[in-house]
């Protein structure tokens, strides 16, 4: 349908559909735009199933609440508050409406911190990346991470998956946090593994940019200072982001035990497919 046909079908004078007339309309690249005098602004038509591209929700939890019934896990569409630009996200509806915002894929030779800290999303519209598997062999991040305050999550969760099965998890109270300080021991509310008490204190950091001999460093993205969600070596911890050894380079590792393990005991060490960060 061209612009003249669209305006006529809506009962609008085609002469008004120009960039020089306020409230003029145009249809371009699958979107409807309205002229606001000096610029065209896209807008979405209300209606349709909530959580779709044409009628996105604010979060997976929001979509689940408005559905009024149990929904299956899968891809839904959301938008940030104050924006009409919708984008797809993976939703864990079975667990209560968690929104996937970041995913580290095991074995990808790319600095995780650079992806997390970037001002750009990564694989946001790649369908194969919108799940809890490693079928898309690259890290994933959507715009919620860059707009953490706008999304205003109440909880955040880190999960290690192998074969789409959760192996380890950490749940944090994310209320009043930003994209960095939600990941802290003070905010940790639930853990599927024992936190190491071998050191005087535990130091959580999205980026392991500190080296403190009296602390166990829990880094989400890992650097050369302290590699991994928890540092590799000795009897320590229950999961790590990357290994130092060549055979474990850039791999997401976890202890098969209910406690920490010695990472040199291969029988006790598993390799996860992904490390996923969800918010609610």
CSV table of C-alpha atoms in Angstrom, one decimal:
chain,number,residue,atom,x,y,z
A,1,UNK,CA,0.0,0.0,0.0
A,2,UNK,CA,1.5,3.4,-1.0
A,3,UNK,CA,1.2,6.6,1.0
A,4,UNK,CA,-1.8,7.9,-1.0
A,5,UNK,CA,-3.7,4.7,-0.6
A,6,UNK,CA,-2.9,4.5,3.2
A,7,UNK,CA,-4.0,8.1,3.8
A,8,UNK,CA,-7.2,7.7,1.7
A,9,UNK,CA,-8.2,4.4,3.5
A,10,UNK,CA,-7.9,6.2,6.8
A,11,UNK,CA,-10.0,9.1,5.6
A,12,UNK,CA,-7.1,11.6,5.6
A,13,UNK,CA,-6.6,14.2,3.0
A,14,UNK,CA,-3.5,13.1,1.0
A,15,UNK,CA,-2.5,16.7,0.6
A,16,UNK,CA,-1.7,16.8,4.4
A,17,UNK,CA,0.6,13.8,4.1
A,18,UNK,CA,3.8,15.8,3.6
A,19,UNK,CA,6.7,16.8,5.8
A,20,UNK,CA,5.4,20.4,5.7
A,21,UNK,CA,2.1,19.8,7.4
A,22,UNK,CA,1.6,19.0,11.1
A,23,UNK,CA,-0.2,15.7,11.7
A,24,UNK,CA,0.6,14.4,8.2
A,25,UNK,CA,1.2,10.6,8.1
A,26,UNK,CA,3.5,8.4,6.1
A,27,UNK,CA,4.2,4.7,6.0
A,28,UNK,CA,7.8,3.6,5.6
A,29,UNK,CA,9.8,0.4,6.3
A,30,UNK,CA,6.8,-1.1,8.1
A,31,UNK,CA,6.2,1.8,10.5
A,32,UNK,CA,3.7,4.6,10.6
A,33,UNK,CA,5.1,8.2,11.1
A,34,UNK,CA,3.3,11.4,12.0
A,35,UNK,CA,4.6,14.8,11.1
A,36,UNK,CA,5.1,17.0,14.2
A,37,UNK,CA,5.9,20.2,12.3
A,38,UNK,CA,9.6,19.9,11.9
A,39,UNK,CA,10.2,16.1,12.2
A,40,UNK,CA,8.6,12.7,11.6
A,41,UNK,CA,8.0,10.6,14.7
A,42,UNK,CA,7.1,6.9,14.6
A,43,UNK,CA,4.2,5.7,16.6
A,44,UNK,CA,2.6,2.3,17.3
A,45,UNK,CA,-1.0,1.4,17.0
A,46,UNK,CA,-2.5,-0.1,20.2
A,47,UNK,CA,-4.0,-3.5,20.0
A,48,UNK,CA,-3.0,-7.0,19.3
A,49,UNK,CA,-1.5,-9.5,21.7
A,50,UNK,CA,0.5,-7.8,24.5
A,51,UNK,CA,4.2,-8.6,24.3
A,52,UNK,CA,4.4,-8.6,20.5
A,53,UNK,CA,6.3,-6.2,18.2
A,54,UNK,CA,3.3,-4.0,17.6
A,55,UNK,CA,2.1,-4.0,21.3
A,56,UNK,CA,5.3,-4.5,23.4
A,57,UNK,CA,5.3,-4.7,27.2
A,58,UNK,CA,7.8,-3.1,29.6
A,59,UNK,CA,9.3,-6.3,30.8
A,60,UNK,CA,8.7,-10.1,30.8
A,61,UNK,CA,7.1,-9.8,34.3
A,62,UNK,CA,4.8,-7.0,33.0
A,63,UNK,CA,3.7,-9.2,30.1
A,64,UNK,CA,3.1,-12.2,32.3
A,65,UNK,CA,1.1,-10.1,34.8
A,66,UNK,CA,-1.1,-8.7,32.1
A,67,UNK,CA,-1.6,-12.1,30.5
A,68,UNK,CA,-3.5,-13.3,33.5
A,69,UNK,CA,-2.4,-16.8,32.8
A,70,UNK,CA,0.8,-18.9,32.7
A,71,UNK,CA,2.9,-18.4,29.6
A,72,UNK,CA,5.6,-20.5,28.2
A,73,UNK,CA,9.3,-19.5,27.9
A,74,UNK,CA,10.2,-17.8,24.7
A,75,UNK,CA,10.8,-14.6,22.8
A,76,UNK,CA,8.6,-11.6,23.5
A,77,UNK,CA,8.8,-7.9,22.7
A,78,UNK,CA,9.4,-5.0,25.2
A,79,UNK,CA,10.3,-1.3,25.1
A,80,UNK,CA,11.9,1.0,27.6
A,81,UNK,CA,9.8,3.6,29.4
A,82,UNK,CA,9.6,6.8,27.4
A,83,UNK,CA,10.4,5.0,24.1
A,84,UNK,CA,8.3,3.3,21.5
A,85,UNK,CA,11.2,1.4,20.0
A,86,UNK,CA,10.5,-2.3,20.6
A,87,UNK,CA,13.1,-5.0,20.8
A,88,UNK,CA,12.8,-8.8,21.3
A,89,UNK,CA,14.0,-10.5,24.5
A,90,UNK,CA,14.0,-14.0,25.9
A,91,UNK,CA,11.6,-14.4,28.8
A,92,UNK,CA,11.7,-17.1,31.4
A,93,UNK,CA,8.0,-17.1,32.1
A,94,UNK,CA,7.9,-20.4,33.9
A,95,UNK,CA,10.2,-19.0,36.7
A,96,UNK,CA,8.0,-15.9,37.1
A,97,UNK,CA,8.8,-13.5,34.3
A,98,UNK,CA,12.6,-13.0,34.2
A,99,UNK,CA,14.1,-10.9,31.3
A,100,UNK,CA,17.4,-12.1,29.8
A,101,UNK,CA,19.7,-9.0,29.4
A,102,UNK,CA,23.2,-10.4,29.0
A,103,UNK,CA,24.7,-13.8,28.0
A,104,UNK,CA,28.3,-15.0,27.9
A,105,UNK,CA,28.8,-17.9,25.5
A,106,UNK,CA,31.5,-20.4,26.5
A,107,UNK,CA,34.5,-20.5,24.2
A,108,UNK,CA,34.1,-17.1,22.5
A,109,UNK,CA,37.4,-15.4,22.2
A,110,UNK,CA,36.2,-11.9,23.0
A,111,UNK,CA,36.6,-9.8,26.2
A,112,UNK,CA,33.4,-10.1,28.1
A,113,UNK,CA,34.0,-6.8,30.0
A,114,UNK,CA,34.2,-4.9,26.7
A,115,UNK,CA,30.8,-6.3,25.6
A,116,UNK,CA,29.2,-5.6,29.0
A,117,UNK,CA,30.6,-2.1,29.3
A,118,UNK,CA,30.0,-1.0,25.7
A,119,UNK,CA,27.5,1.7,24.8
A,120,UNK,CA,26.1,-0.6,22.1
A,121,UNK,CA,23.9,-3.7,22.3
A,122,UNK,CA,25.3,-7.0,21.0
A,123,UNK,CA,23.2,-9.5,18.9
A,124,UNK,CA,20.1,-7.8,20.2
A,125,UNK,CA,18.0,-8.7,17.1
A,126,UNK,CA,19.7,-12.1,16.4
A,127,UNK,CA,17.0,-14.7,16.8
A,128,UNK,CA,19.4,-17.5,17.5
A,129,UNK,CA,20.9,-15.5,20.5
A,130,UNK,CA,17.5,-15.2,22.2
A,131,UNK,CA,17.6,-18.3,24.3
A,132,UNK,CA,19.7,-20.0,27.0
A,133,UNK,CA,21.8,-22.0,24.6
A,134,UNK,CA,25.1,-21.4,22.7
A,135,UNK,CA,23.6,-21.9,19.2
A,136,UNK,CA,24.7,-18.3,18.4
A,137,UNK,CA,28.4,-18.4,19.0
A,138,UNK,CA,28.8,-14.9,20.4
A,139,UNK,CA,28.0,-12.9,23.5
A,140,UNK,CA,24.6,-11.2,23.8
A,141,UNK,CA,23.6,-8.0,25.4
A,142,UNK,CA,20.4,-5.9,25.0
A,143,UNK,CA,19.8,-2.2,25.7
A,144,UNK,CA,18.4,-2.9,29.2
A,145,UNK,CA,22.0,-3.1,30.5
A,146,UNK,CA,22.8,0.4,29.2
A,147,UNK,CA,19.4,1.7,30.5
A,148,UNK,CA,19.5,-0.1,33.9
A,149,UNK,CA,18.0,2.8,35.8
A,150,UNK,CA,15.1,3.1,33.3
A,151,UNK,CA,14.3,-0.6,33.6
A,152,UNK,CA,14.6,-0.3,37.4
A,153,UNK,CA,14.9,-4.1,38.2
A,154,UNK,CA,14.0,-5.4,41.7
A,155,UNK,CA,16.1,-8.5,41.3
A,156,UNK,CA,18.9,-9.8,39.1
A,157,UNK,CA,20.0,-13.4,38.6
A,158,UNK,CA,23.2,-15.1,37.3
A,159,UNK,CA,22.7,-18.6,36.0
A,160,UNK,CA,25.1,-21.1,34.4
A,161,UNK,CA,23.4,-23.4,31.8
A,162,UNK,CA,24.7,-26.7,30.3
A,163,UNK,CA,22.4,-28.2,27.6
A,164,UNK,CA,19.7,-25.6,28.6
A,165,UNK,CA,19.7,-27.0,32.1
A,166,UNK,CA,20.6,-24.7,35.0
A,167,UNK,CA,23.7,-25.8,36.9
A,168,UNK,CA,24.5,-22.9,39.3
A,169,UNK,CA,22.7,-19.7,40.2
A,170,UNK,CA,23.1,-16.5,42.2
A,171,UNK,CA,20.2,-14.2,42.9
A,172,UNK,CA,20.6,-10.5,43.9
A,173,UNK,CA,18.4,-7.8,45.3
A,174,UNK,CA,18.8,-5.2,42.5
A,175,UNK,CA,16.5,-2.5,43.9
A,176,UNK,CA,18.1,0.9,43.7
A,177,UNK,CA,21.2,-0.3,41.9
A,178,UNK,CA,23.0,0.5,38.6
A,179,UNK,CA,24.5,-1.9,36.0
A,180,UNK,CA,27.6,-2.4,38.1
A,181,UNK,CA,26.8,-2.3,41.8
A,182,UNK,CA,23.9,-4.8,41.8
A,183,UNK,CA,26.6,-7.5,41.7
A,184,UNK,CA,27.8,-7.3,45.3
A,185,UNK,CA,27.9,-9.6,48.3
A,186,UNK,CA,25.7,-7.2,50.2
A,187,UNK,CA,23.0,-7.6,47.5
A,188,UNK,CA,23.3,-11.4,47.3
A,189,UNK,CA,20.1,-13.0,48.5
A,190,UNK,CA,20.2,-16.6,47.2
A,191,UNK,CA,23.1,-18.9,46.0
A,192,UNK,CA,23.0,-22.5,44.8
A,193,UNK,CA,26.6,-22.9,46.0
A,194,UNK,CA,28.7,-22.1,49.0
A,195,UNK,CA,30.6,-18.9,49.0
A,196,UNK,CA,34.3,-19.3,49.8
A,197,UNK,CA,35.2,-18.2,53.3
A,198,UNK,CA,38.9,-19.0,52.9
A,199,UNK,CA,39.8,-15.3,52.8
A,200,UNK,CA,39.0,-12.5,55.2
A,201,UNK,CA,36.3,-11.1,52.9
A,202,UNK,CA,34.6,-11.6,49.6
A,203,UNK,CA,34.9,-8.8,47.0
A,204,UNK,CA,32.3,-8.8,44.3
A,205,UNK,CA,32.9,-6.8,41.1
A,206,UNK,CA,31.5,-6.8,37.6
A,207,UNK,CA,35.0,-6.2,36.4
A,208,UNK,CA,37.8,-7.9,38.3
A,209,UNK,CA,39.9,-4.7,38.3
A,210,UNK,CA,41.3,-5.1,41.8
A,211,UNK,CA,43.9,-7.4,43.3
A,212,UNK,CA,43.6,-7.8,47.1
A,213,UNK,CA,45.3,-10.8,48.7
A,214,UNK,CA,42.9,-10.8,51.7
A,215,UNK,CA,39.9,-11.0,49.5
A,216,UNK,CA,38.2,-13.6,47.3
A,217,UNK,CA,37.4,-11.7,44.1
A,218,UNK,CA,34.1,-12.6,42.5
A,219,UNK,CA,34.2,-11.0,39.0
A,220,UNK,CA,31.4,-11.3,36.5
A,221,UNK,CA,33.4,-10.5,33.4
A,222,UNK,CA,37.0,-11.3,34.3
A,223,UNK,CA,40.3,-9.5,33.5
A,224,UNK,CA,43.9,-10.4,33.6
A,225,UNK,CA,44.0,-9.4,37.3
A,226,UNK,CA,41.5,-12.0,38.5
A,227,UNK,CA,40.1,-14.3,35.9
A,228,UNK,CA,36.5,-15.3,36.3
A,229,UNK,CA,33.4,-15.1,38.3
A,230,UNK,CA,35.6,-16.6,41.0
A,231,UNK,CA,39.4,-16.9,40.6
A,232,UNK,CA,40.8,-20.2,39.3
A,233,UNK,CA,43.2,-22.2,41.4
A,234,UNK,CA,43.3,-24.1,44.6
A,235,UNK,CA,40.3,-25.3,46.6
A,236,UNK,CA,38.0,-22.5,45.8
A,237,UNK,CA,34.5,-21.4,44.8
A,238,UNK,CA,31.7,-23.1,42.9
A,239,UNK,CA,31.8,-21.4,39.4
A,240,UNK,CA,34.1,-19.3,37.3
A,241,UNK,CA,33.8,-17.4,34.1
A,242,UNK,CA,37.0,-18.3,32.3
A,243,UNK,CA,39.9,-20.6,32.8
A,244,UNK,CA,43.6,-19.7,32.5
A,245,UNK,CA,44.8,-23.0,31.0
A,246,UNK,CA,44.8,-23.2,27.2
A,247,UNK,CA,42.3,-26.1,27.2
A,248,UNK,CA,39.9,-24.0,29.3
A,249,UNK,CA,40.5,-20.6,27.8
A,250,UNK,CA,37.3,-18.5,27.7
A,251,UNK,CA,35.3,-21.4,29.1
A,252,UNK,CA,32.6,-21.0,31.7
A,253,UNK,CA,33.4,-23.6,34.4
A,254,UNK,CA,31.5,-24.8,37.5
A,255,UNK,CA,32.0,-27.2,40.3
A,256,UNK,CA,29.9,-30.4,40.0
A,257,UNK,CA,30.0,-30.6,43.8
A,258,UNK,CA,27.6,-28.7,46.1
A,259,UNK,CA,30.6,-26.8,47.4
A,260,UNK,CA,33.8,-25.4,45.9
A,261,UNK,CA,36.4,-27.7,44.3
A,262,UNK,CA,40.0,-27.9,43.2
A,263,UNK,CA,39.9,-26.8,39.6
A,264,UNK,CA,42.7,-29.3,38.8
A,265,UNK,CA,40.4,-32.2,39.7
A,266,UNK,CA,38.8,-32.6,36.3
A,267,UNK,CA,36.2,-35.1,37.5
A,268,UNK,CA,34.7,-32.3,39.6
A,269,UNK,CA,34.7,-29.6,37.0
A,270,UNK,CA,31.9,-29.0,34.4
A,271,UNK,CA,31.9,-26.7,31.4
A,272,UNK,CA,28.7,-24.6,31.0
A,273,UNK,CA,27.5,-23.5,27.6
A,274,UNK,CA,26.5,-20.1,28.8
A,275,UNK,CA,26.4,-17.7,31.7
A,276,UNK,CA,23.2,-15.7,31.6
A,277,UNK,CA,22.1,-12.6,33.5
A,278,UNK,CA,18.3,-12.1,34.0
A,279,UNK,CA,16.5,-9.2,35.7
A,280,UNK,CA,13.0,-8.8,37.0
